[in-house]
CSV table of C-alpha atoms and ligand atoms in Angstrom, one decimal:
chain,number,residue,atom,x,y,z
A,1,UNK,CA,35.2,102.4,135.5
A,2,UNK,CA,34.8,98.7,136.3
A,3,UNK,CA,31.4,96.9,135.3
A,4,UNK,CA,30.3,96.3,139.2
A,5,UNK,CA,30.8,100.2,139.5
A,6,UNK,CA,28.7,101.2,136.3
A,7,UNK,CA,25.9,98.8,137.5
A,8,UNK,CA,25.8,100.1,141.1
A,9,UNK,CA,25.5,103.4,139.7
A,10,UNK,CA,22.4,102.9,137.9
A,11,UNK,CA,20.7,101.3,140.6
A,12,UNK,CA,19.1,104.2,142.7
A,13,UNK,CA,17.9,105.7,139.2
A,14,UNK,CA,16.4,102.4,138.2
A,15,UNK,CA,14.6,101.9,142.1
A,16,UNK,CA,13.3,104.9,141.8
A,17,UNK,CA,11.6,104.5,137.9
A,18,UNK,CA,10.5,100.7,138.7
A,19,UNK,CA,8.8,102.6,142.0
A,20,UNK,CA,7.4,104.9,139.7
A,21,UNK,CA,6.1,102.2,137.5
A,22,UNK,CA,4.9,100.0,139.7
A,23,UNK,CA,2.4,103.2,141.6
A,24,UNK,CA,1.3,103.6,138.0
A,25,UNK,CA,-0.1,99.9,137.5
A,26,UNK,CA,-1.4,99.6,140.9
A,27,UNK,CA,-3.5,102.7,140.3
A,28,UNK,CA,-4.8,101.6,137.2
A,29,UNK,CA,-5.5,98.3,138.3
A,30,UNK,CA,-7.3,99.9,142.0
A,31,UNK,CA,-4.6,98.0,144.5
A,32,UNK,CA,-3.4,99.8,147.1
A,33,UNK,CA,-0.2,98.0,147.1
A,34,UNK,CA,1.7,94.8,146.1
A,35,UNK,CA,3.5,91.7,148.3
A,36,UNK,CA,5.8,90.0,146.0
A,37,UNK,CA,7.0,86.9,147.4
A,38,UNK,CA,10.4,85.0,145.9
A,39,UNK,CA,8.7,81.8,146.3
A,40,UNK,CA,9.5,79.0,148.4
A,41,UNK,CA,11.8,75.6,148.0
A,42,UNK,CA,10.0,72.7,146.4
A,43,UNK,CA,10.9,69.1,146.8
A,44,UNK,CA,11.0,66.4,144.7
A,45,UNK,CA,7.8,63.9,144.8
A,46,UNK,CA,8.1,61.7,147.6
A,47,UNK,CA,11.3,62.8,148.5
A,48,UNK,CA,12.8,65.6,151.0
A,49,UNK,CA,15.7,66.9,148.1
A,50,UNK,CA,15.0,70.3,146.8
A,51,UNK,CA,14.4,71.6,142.8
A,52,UNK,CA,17.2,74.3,142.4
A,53,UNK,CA,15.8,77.3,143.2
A,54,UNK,CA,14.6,79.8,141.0
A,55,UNK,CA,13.7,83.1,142.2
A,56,UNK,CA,10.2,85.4,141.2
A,57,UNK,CA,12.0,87.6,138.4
A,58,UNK,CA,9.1,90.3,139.8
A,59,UNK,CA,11.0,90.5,143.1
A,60,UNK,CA,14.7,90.4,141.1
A,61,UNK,CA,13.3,93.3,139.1
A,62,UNK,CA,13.8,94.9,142.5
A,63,UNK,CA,16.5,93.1,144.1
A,64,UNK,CA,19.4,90.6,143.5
A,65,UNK,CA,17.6,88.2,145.5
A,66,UNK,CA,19.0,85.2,144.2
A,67,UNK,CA,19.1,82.8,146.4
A,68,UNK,CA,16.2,84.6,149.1
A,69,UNK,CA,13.4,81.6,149.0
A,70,UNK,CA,10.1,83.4,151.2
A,71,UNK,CA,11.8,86.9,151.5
A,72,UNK,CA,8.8,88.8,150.2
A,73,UNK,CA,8.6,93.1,148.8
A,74,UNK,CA,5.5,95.4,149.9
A,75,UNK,CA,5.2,97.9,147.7
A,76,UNK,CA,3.2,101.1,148.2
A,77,UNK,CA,3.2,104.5,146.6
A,78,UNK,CA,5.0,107.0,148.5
A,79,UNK,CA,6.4,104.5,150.7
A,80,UNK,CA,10.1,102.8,150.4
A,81,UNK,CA,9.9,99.5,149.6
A,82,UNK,CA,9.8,97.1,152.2
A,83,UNK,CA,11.7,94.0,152.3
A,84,UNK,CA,10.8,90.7,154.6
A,85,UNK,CA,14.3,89.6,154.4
A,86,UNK,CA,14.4,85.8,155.6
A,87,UNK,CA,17.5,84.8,156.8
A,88,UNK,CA,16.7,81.7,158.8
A,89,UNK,CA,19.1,80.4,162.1
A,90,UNK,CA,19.6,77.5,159.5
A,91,UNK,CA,22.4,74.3,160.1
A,92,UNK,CA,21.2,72.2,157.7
A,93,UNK,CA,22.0,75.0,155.0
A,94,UNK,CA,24.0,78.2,154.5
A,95,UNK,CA,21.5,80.9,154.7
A,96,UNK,CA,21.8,83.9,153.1
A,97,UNK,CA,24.0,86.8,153.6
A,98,UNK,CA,23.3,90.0,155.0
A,99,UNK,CA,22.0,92.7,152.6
A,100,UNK,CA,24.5,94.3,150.8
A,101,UNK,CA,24.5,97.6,151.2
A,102,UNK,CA,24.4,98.9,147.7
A,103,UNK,CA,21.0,97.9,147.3
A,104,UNK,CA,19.5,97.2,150.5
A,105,UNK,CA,19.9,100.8,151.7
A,106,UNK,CA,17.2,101.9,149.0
A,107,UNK,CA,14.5,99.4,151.3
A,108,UNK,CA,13.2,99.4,154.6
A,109,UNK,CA,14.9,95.8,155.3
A,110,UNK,CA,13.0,94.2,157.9
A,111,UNK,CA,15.4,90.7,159.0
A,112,UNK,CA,13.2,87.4,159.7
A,113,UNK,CA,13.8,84.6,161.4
A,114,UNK,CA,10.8,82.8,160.1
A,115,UNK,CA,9.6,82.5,156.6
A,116,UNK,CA,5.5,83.5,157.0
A,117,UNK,CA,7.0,86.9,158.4
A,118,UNK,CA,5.6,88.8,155.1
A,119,UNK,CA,2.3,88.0,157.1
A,120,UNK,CA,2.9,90.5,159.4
A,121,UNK,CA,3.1,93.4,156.3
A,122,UNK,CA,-0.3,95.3,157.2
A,123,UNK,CA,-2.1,94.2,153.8
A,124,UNK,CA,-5.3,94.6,153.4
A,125,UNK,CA,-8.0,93.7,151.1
A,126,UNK,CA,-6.9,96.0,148.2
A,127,UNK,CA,-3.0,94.5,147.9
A,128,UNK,CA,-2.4,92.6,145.4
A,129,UNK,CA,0.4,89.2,145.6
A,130,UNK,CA,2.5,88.1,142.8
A,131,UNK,CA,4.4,84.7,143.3
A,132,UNK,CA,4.0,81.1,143.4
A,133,UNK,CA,4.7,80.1,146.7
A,134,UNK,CA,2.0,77.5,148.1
A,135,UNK,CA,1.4,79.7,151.4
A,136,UNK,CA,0.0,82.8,149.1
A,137,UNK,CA,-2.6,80.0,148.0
A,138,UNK,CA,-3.1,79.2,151.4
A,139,UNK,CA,-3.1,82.7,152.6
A,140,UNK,CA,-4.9,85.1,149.9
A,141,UNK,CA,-8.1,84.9,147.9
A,142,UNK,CA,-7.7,84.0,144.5
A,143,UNK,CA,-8.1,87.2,142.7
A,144,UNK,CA,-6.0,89.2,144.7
A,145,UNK,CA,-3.6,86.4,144.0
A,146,UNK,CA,-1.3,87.0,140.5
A,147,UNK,CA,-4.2,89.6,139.0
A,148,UNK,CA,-4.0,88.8,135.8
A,149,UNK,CA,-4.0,92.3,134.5
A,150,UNK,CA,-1.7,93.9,137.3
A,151,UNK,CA,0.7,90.8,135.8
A,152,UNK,CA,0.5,92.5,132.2
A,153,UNK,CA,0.8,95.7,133.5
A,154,UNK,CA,4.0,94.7,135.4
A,155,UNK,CA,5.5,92.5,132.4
A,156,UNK,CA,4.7,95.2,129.7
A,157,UNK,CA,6.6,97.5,132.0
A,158,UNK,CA,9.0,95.1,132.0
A,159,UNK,CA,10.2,95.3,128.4
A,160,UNK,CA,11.9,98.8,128.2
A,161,UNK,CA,14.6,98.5,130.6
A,162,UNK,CA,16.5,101.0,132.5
A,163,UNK,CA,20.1,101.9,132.2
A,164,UNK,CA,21.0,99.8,135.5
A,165,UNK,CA,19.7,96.9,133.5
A,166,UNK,CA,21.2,96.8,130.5
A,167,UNK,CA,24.3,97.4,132.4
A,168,UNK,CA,23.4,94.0,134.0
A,169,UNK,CA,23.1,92.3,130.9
A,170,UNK,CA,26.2,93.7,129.2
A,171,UNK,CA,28.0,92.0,132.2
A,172,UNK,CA,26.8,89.0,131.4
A,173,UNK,CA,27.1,89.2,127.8
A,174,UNK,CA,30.8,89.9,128.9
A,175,UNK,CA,30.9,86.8,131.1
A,176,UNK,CA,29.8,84.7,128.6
A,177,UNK,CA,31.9,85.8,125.9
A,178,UNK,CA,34.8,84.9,128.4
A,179,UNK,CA,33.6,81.4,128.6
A,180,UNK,CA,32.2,81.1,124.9
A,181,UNK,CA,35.7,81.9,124.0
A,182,UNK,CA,36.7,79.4,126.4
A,183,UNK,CA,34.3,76.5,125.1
A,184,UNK,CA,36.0,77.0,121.8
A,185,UNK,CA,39.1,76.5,122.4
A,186,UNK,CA,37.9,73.2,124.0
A,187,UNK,CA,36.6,72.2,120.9
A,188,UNK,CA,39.7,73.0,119.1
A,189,UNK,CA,41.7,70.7,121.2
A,190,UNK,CA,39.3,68.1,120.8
A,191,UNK,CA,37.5,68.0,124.0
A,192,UNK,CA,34.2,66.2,124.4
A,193,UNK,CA,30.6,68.1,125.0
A,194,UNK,CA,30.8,67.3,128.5
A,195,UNK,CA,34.2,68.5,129.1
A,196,UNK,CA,33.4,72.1,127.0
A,197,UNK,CA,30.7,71.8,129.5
A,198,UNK,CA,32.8,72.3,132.1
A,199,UNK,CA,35.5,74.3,130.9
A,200,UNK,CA,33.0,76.9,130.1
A,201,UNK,CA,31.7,77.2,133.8
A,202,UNK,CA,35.0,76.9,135.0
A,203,UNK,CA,36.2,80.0,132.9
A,204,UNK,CA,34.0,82.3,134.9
A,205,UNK,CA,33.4,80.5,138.1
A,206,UNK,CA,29.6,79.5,137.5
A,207,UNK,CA,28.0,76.2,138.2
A,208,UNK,CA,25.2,74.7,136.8
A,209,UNK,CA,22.8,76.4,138.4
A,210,UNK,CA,23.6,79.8,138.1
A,211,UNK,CA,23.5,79.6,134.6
A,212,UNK,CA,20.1,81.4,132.7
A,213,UNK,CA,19.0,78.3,131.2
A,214,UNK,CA,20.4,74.5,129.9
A,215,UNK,CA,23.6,75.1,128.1
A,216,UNK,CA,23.6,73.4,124.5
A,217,UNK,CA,26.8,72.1,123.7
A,218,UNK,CA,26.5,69.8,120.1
A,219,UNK,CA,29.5,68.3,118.4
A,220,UNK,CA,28.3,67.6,114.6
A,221,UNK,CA,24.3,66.3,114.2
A,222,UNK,CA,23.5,67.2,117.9
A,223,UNK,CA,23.7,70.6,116.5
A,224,UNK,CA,20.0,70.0,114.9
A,225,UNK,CA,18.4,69.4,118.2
A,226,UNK,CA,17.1,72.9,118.9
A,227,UNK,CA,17.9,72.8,123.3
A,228,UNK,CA,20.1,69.6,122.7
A,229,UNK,CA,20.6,69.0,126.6
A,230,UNK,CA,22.8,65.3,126.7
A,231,UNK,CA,26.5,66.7,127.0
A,232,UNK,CA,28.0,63.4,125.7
A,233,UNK,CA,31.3,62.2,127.5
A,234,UNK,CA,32.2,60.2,124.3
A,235,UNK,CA,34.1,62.1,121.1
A,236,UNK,CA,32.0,61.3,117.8
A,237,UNK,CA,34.6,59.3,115.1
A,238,UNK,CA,35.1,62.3,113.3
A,239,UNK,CA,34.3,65.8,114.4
A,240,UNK,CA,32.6,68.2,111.6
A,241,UNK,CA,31.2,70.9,113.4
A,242,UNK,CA,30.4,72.8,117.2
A,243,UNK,CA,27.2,74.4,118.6
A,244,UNK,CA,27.0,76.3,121.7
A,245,UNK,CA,24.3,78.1,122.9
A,246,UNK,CA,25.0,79.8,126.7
A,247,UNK,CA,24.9,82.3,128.5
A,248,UNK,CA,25.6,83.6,131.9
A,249,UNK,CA,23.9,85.5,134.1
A,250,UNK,CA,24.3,88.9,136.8
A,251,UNK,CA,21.8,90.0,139.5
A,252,UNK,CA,19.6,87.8,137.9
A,253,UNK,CA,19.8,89.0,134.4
A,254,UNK,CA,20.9,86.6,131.3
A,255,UNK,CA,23.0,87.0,128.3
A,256,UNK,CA,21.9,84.2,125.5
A,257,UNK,CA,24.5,84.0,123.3
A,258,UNK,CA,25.5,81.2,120.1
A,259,UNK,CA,28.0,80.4,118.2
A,260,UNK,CA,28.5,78.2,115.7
A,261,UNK,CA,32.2,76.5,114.3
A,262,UNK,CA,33.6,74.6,111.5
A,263,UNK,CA,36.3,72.0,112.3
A,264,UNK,CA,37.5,72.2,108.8
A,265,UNK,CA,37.5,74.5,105.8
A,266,UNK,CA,34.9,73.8,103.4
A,267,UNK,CA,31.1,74.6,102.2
A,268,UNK,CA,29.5,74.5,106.2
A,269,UNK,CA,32.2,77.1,107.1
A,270,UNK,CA,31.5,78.7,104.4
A,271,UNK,CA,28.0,79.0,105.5
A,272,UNK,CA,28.6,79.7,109.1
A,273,UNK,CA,30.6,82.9,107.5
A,274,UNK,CA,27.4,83.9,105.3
A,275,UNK,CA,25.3,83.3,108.1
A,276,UNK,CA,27.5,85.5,110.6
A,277,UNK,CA,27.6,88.2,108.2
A,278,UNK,CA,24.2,88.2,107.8
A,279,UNK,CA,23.1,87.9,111.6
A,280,UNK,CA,25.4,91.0,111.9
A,281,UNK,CA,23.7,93.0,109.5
A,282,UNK,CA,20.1,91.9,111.1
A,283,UNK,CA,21.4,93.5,114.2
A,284,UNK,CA,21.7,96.8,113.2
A,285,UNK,CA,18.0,97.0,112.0
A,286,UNK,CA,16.9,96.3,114.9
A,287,UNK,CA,15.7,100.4,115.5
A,288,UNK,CA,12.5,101.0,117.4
A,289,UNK,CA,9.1,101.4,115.0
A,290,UNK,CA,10.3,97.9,113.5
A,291,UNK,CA,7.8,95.6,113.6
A,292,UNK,CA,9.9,92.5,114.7
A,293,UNK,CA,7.7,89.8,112.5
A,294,UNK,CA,8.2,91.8,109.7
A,295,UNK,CA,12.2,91.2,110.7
A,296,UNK,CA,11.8,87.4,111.8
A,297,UNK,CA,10.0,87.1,107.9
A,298,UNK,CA,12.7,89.0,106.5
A,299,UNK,CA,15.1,86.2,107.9
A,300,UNK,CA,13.0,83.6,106.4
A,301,UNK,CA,14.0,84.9,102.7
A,302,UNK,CA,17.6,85.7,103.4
A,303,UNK,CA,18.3,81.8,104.8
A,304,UNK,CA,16.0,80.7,101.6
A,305,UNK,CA,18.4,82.1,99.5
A,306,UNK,CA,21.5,81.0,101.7
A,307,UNK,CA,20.1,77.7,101.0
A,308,UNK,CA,19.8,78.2,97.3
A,309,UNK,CA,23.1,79.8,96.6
A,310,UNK,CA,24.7,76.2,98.5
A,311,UNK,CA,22.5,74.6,96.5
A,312,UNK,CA,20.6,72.6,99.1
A,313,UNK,CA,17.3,73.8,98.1
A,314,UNK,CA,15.8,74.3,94.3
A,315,UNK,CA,13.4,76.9,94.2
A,316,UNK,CA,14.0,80.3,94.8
A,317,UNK,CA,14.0,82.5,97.8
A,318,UNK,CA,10.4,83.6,97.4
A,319,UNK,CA,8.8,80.2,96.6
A,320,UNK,CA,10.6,78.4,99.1
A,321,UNK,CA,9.3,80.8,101.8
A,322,UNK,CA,5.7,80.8,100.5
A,323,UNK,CA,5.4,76.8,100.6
A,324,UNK,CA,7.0,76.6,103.9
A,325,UNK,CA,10.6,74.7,102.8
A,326,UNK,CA,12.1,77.2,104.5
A,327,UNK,CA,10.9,76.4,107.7
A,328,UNK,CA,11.7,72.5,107.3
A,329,UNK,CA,15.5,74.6,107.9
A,330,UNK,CA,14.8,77.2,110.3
A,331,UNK,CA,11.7,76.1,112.1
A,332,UNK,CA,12.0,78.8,115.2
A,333,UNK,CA,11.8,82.0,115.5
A,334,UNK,CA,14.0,85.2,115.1
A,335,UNK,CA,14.5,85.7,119.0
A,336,UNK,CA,13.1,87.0,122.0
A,337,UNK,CA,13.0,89.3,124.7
A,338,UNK,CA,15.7,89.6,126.6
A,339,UNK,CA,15.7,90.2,130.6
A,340,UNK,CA,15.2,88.2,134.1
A,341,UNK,CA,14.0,86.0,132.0
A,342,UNK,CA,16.1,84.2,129.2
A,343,UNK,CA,12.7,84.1,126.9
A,344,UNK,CA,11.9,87.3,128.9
A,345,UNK,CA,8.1,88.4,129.5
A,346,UNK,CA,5.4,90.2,127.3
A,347,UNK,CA,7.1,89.3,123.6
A,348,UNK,CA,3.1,88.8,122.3
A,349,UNK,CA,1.0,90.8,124.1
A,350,UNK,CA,-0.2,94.3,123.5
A,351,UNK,CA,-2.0,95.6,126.2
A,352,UNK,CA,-3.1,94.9,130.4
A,353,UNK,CA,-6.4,92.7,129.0
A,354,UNK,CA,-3.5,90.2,127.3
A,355,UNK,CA,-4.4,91.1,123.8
A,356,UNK,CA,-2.3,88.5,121.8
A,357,UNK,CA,-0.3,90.1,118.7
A,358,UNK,CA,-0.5,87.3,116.4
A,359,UNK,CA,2.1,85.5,114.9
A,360,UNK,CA,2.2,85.2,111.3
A,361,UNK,CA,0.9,82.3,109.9
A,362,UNK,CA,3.1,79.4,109.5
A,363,UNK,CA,5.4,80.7,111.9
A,364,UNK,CA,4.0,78.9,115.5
A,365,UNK,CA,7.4,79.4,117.6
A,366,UNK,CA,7.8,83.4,116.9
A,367,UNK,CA,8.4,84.4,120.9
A,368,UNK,CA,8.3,88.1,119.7
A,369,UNK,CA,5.6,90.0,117.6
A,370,UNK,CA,5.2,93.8,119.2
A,371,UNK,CA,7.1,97.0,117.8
A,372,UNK,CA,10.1,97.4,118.8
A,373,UNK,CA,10.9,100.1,121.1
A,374,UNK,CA,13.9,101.8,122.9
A,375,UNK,CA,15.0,99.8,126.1
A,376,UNK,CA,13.9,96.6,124.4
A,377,UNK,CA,16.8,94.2,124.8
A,378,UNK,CA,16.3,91.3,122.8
A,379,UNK,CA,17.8,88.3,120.8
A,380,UNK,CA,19.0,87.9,117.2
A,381,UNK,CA,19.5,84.8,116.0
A,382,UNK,CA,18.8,83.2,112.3
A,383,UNK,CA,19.7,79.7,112.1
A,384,UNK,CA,19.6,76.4,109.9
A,385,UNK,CA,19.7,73.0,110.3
A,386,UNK,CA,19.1,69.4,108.7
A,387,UNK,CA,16.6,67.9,111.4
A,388,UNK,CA,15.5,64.6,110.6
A,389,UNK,CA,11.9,64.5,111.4
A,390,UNK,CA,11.2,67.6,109.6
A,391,UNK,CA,13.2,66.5,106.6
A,392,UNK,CA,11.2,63.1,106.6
A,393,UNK,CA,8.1,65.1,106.6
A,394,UNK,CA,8.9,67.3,103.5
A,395,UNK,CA,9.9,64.4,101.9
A,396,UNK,CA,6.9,62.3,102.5
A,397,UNK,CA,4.6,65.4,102.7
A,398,UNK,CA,6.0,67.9,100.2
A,399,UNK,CA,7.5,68.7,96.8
A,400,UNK,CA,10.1,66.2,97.6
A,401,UNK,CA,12.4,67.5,94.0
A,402,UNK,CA,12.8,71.4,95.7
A,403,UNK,CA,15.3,69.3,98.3
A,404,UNK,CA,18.8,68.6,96.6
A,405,UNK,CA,18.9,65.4,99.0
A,406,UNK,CA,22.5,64.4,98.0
A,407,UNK,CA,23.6,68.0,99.4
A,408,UNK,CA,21.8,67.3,102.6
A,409,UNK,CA,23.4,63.8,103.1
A,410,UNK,CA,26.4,65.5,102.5
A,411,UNK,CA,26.2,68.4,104.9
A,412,UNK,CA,23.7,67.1,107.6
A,413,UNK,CA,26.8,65.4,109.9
A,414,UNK,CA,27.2,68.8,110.3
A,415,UNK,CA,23.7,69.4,112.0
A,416,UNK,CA,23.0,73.3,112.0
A,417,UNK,CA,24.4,76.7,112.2
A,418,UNK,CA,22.7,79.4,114.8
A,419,UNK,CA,24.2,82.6,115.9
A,420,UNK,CA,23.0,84.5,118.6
A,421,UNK,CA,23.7,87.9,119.9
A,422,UNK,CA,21.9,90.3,122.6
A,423,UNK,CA,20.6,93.7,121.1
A,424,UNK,CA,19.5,97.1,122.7
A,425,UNK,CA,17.4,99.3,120.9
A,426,UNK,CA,18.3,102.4,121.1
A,427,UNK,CA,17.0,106.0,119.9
A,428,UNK,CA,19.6,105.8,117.7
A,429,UNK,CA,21.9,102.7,116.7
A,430,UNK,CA,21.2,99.8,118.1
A,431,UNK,CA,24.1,98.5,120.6
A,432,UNK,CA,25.0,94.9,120.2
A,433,UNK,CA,26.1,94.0,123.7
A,434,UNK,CA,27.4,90.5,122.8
A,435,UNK,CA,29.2,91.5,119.4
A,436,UNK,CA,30.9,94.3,121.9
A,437,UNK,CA,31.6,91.6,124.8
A,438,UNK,CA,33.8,89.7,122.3
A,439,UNK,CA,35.5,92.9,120.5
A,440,UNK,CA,36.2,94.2,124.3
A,441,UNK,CA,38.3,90.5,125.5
B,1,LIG,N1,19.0,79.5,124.5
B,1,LIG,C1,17.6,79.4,124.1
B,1,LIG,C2,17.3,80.4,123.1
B,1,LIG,O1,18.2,80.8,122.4
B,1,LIG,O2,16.2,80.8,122.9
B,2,MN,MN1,17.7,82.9,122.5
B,3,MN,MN1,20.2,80.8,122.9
């Protein structure tokens, strides 16, 4: 059965829960019903060029609405969903195409000419509007605007996704293995960051824009800068090593996906192996009742003692976590949710009133903190890297002796390893969509 197939199928299944889930929050939260707007284009200061647009992920929950700037969804239990489609009599710019059936026909699709045409939906005082476009400000009192606990409701929903979805995200895990595979056999022929760029969006037919966030692409030390975002047209001297974090995306959902490469034999392959063997096993635990900072702390130990057995760092596994050392070499977090969103929505919070779940001390950048559950797609991805300003720190700051520093001058042309893959949990075994995207080319 082809991917595009398998997806379509979902999709009445996953209209029909999301309808469900949505008549849930509003009648907890006492709205009637909800107009969500895609949001508008925004220009530049002082200038009549456009941002790329990016639309409301609460309206691509719904709909593959891409490109659909001020096409706006009322929602209302019992009632289809109603779509403002905006499809302007536009010359200046290709507007959008008309619905496509395998969606729209779950909608009442009302066609617009003009973009306020969501004005016209019959709300009233108990509807609540989620979006950013300036005319909701314009148009709606402020606490009917984004209500902050409808929002929670929405986003905790958010986090167990349907079959439809995680169909969406295997197909873009599989995209994106096509073009990571792609970007790496750039780099074995010696290509440039900005010309891997390229040959990655070229092997699957996506531009800049469509992709779920910044490619990084980091020859040797670039590597260390977390969202290194220059793509460098010039080769370095002499190549060590190759970063790239990228994804791609379909209907609006991302894959986030890195790999890490060698150019020669030696001890940072070696530790891209170690690390790769150890990502995989992190993977399977990800089963629901985990507690995912208990996982990301886990991590912290295992690349201590990574570091140790390559004898970059002095003290063991244990000690090097408790002082911190380990997170001058892994200063982010474990991963993420997964979704519409490349950091997807509601990774800290517990409830509709926004209870935070706290991170665990010494570990600011942890994007995830809840119990995991079944539906929850999510990232995996340990890393380590010699980053300057961190390493200056220790050094001035710390127990400067628990660094070997020759090892570090040694290795840190290299700049980092990180491997990333994109996890279902299941009931049972947790389903690796990107390790499966590669097996599958
Ligand atoms: N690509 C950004 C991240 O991995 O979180
Ligand atoms: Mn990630
Ligand atoms: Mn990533």
């Amino acid at each position: 059965m082809s991917e595009r197939r398998t997806i379509t199928e979902g999709y009445a299944a996953h209209i029909a829960e999301i309808q469900g889930r949505w008549e849930a929050a509003l009648e907890a939260e006492g709205f009637e019903a909800a107009l969500i707007h895609a949001g508008s284009m925004q220009t530049s200061f002082l200038d009549d060029y456009e941002y790329p647009f990016r639309c409301n992920p609460h309206l691509l929950w719904w709909a593959p609405l891409l490109r659909h700037h001020d096409s706006a969804l009322l929602v209302r239990p019992g009632r289809r969903p109603k779509l403002f489609y905006y499809q302007p009599d536009d010359y200046w710019y290709l507007p959008p195409e008309d619905p496509d059936s395998w969606w729209a026909d779950h909608f009442d699709v009302v066609m617009a000419n003009d973009p306020d045409a969501w004005l016209q939906a019959g709300t009233n005082e108990r509807t609540a509007y989620i979006g950013d476009a300036p005319c909701l400000a314009e148009h709606v009192a402020e606490t009917r605007l984004n209500p902050q606990r409808l929002v929670n409701r929405i986003h905790l929903e958010r986090t167990r996704k349907t079959p439809y979805e995680i169909a969406c995200i295997a197909e873009a895990a599989r995209l994106a293995a096509i073009a990571h595979t792609a970007a790496a056999q750039g780099f074995r022929e010696g290509l440039s960051e900005y010309e891997i760029h390229q040959r990655y969006c070229m092997s699957i037919g996506l531009v800049d824009a469509e992709l779920p966030y910044n490619n990084i692409v980091a020859l040797n030390e670039h590597s260390s800068v977390l969202h290194y975002q220059a793509r460098d047209q010039q080769l370095p001297g002499k190549i060590h090593s190759f970063l790239i974090d990228a994804g791609a995306t379909a209907h609006g959902y991302a894959s986030d996906i890195t790999r890490s490469y060698a150019a020669q034999p030696g001890d940072f392959a070696d530790m891209i192996e170690v690390m790769d063997e150890m990502q995989k096993l992190l993977c399977t635990a990800v089963v629901a009742g985990l507690d995912y900072r208990e996982l990301h702390l886990h991590t912290h130990l295992q690349i201590a003692g990574i570091l140790k057995d390559f004898d970059i760092i002095r003290p063991a596994a244990e000690e090097a976590v408790a002082s911190g050392l380990s997170s001058v070499f892994y200063p982010h977090g474990l991963g993420h949710f997964l979704g519409l969103q490349t950091h997807d929505v509601a990774g800290l919070i517990a409830d509709a009133d926004g209870t935070m779940i706290p991170r665990p001390e010494g570990h600011p950048f942890l994007r995830l903190t809840r119990v995991l559950e079944a539906g929850n797609v999510l990232t995996i991805e340990p890393g380590f890297y010699f980053i300057e300003p961190l390493l200056r720190k220790w050094r001035e700051t710390g127990d400067a002796s628990a660094i070997n520093w020759d090892r570090v001058e040694a290795l840190a042309p290299s700049g980092g390893i990180r491997v990333e893959d994109n996890v279902v949990v299941t009931d049972g075994e947790p389903l690796n969509l990107t390790r499966e995207a590669f097996a599958a080319l």
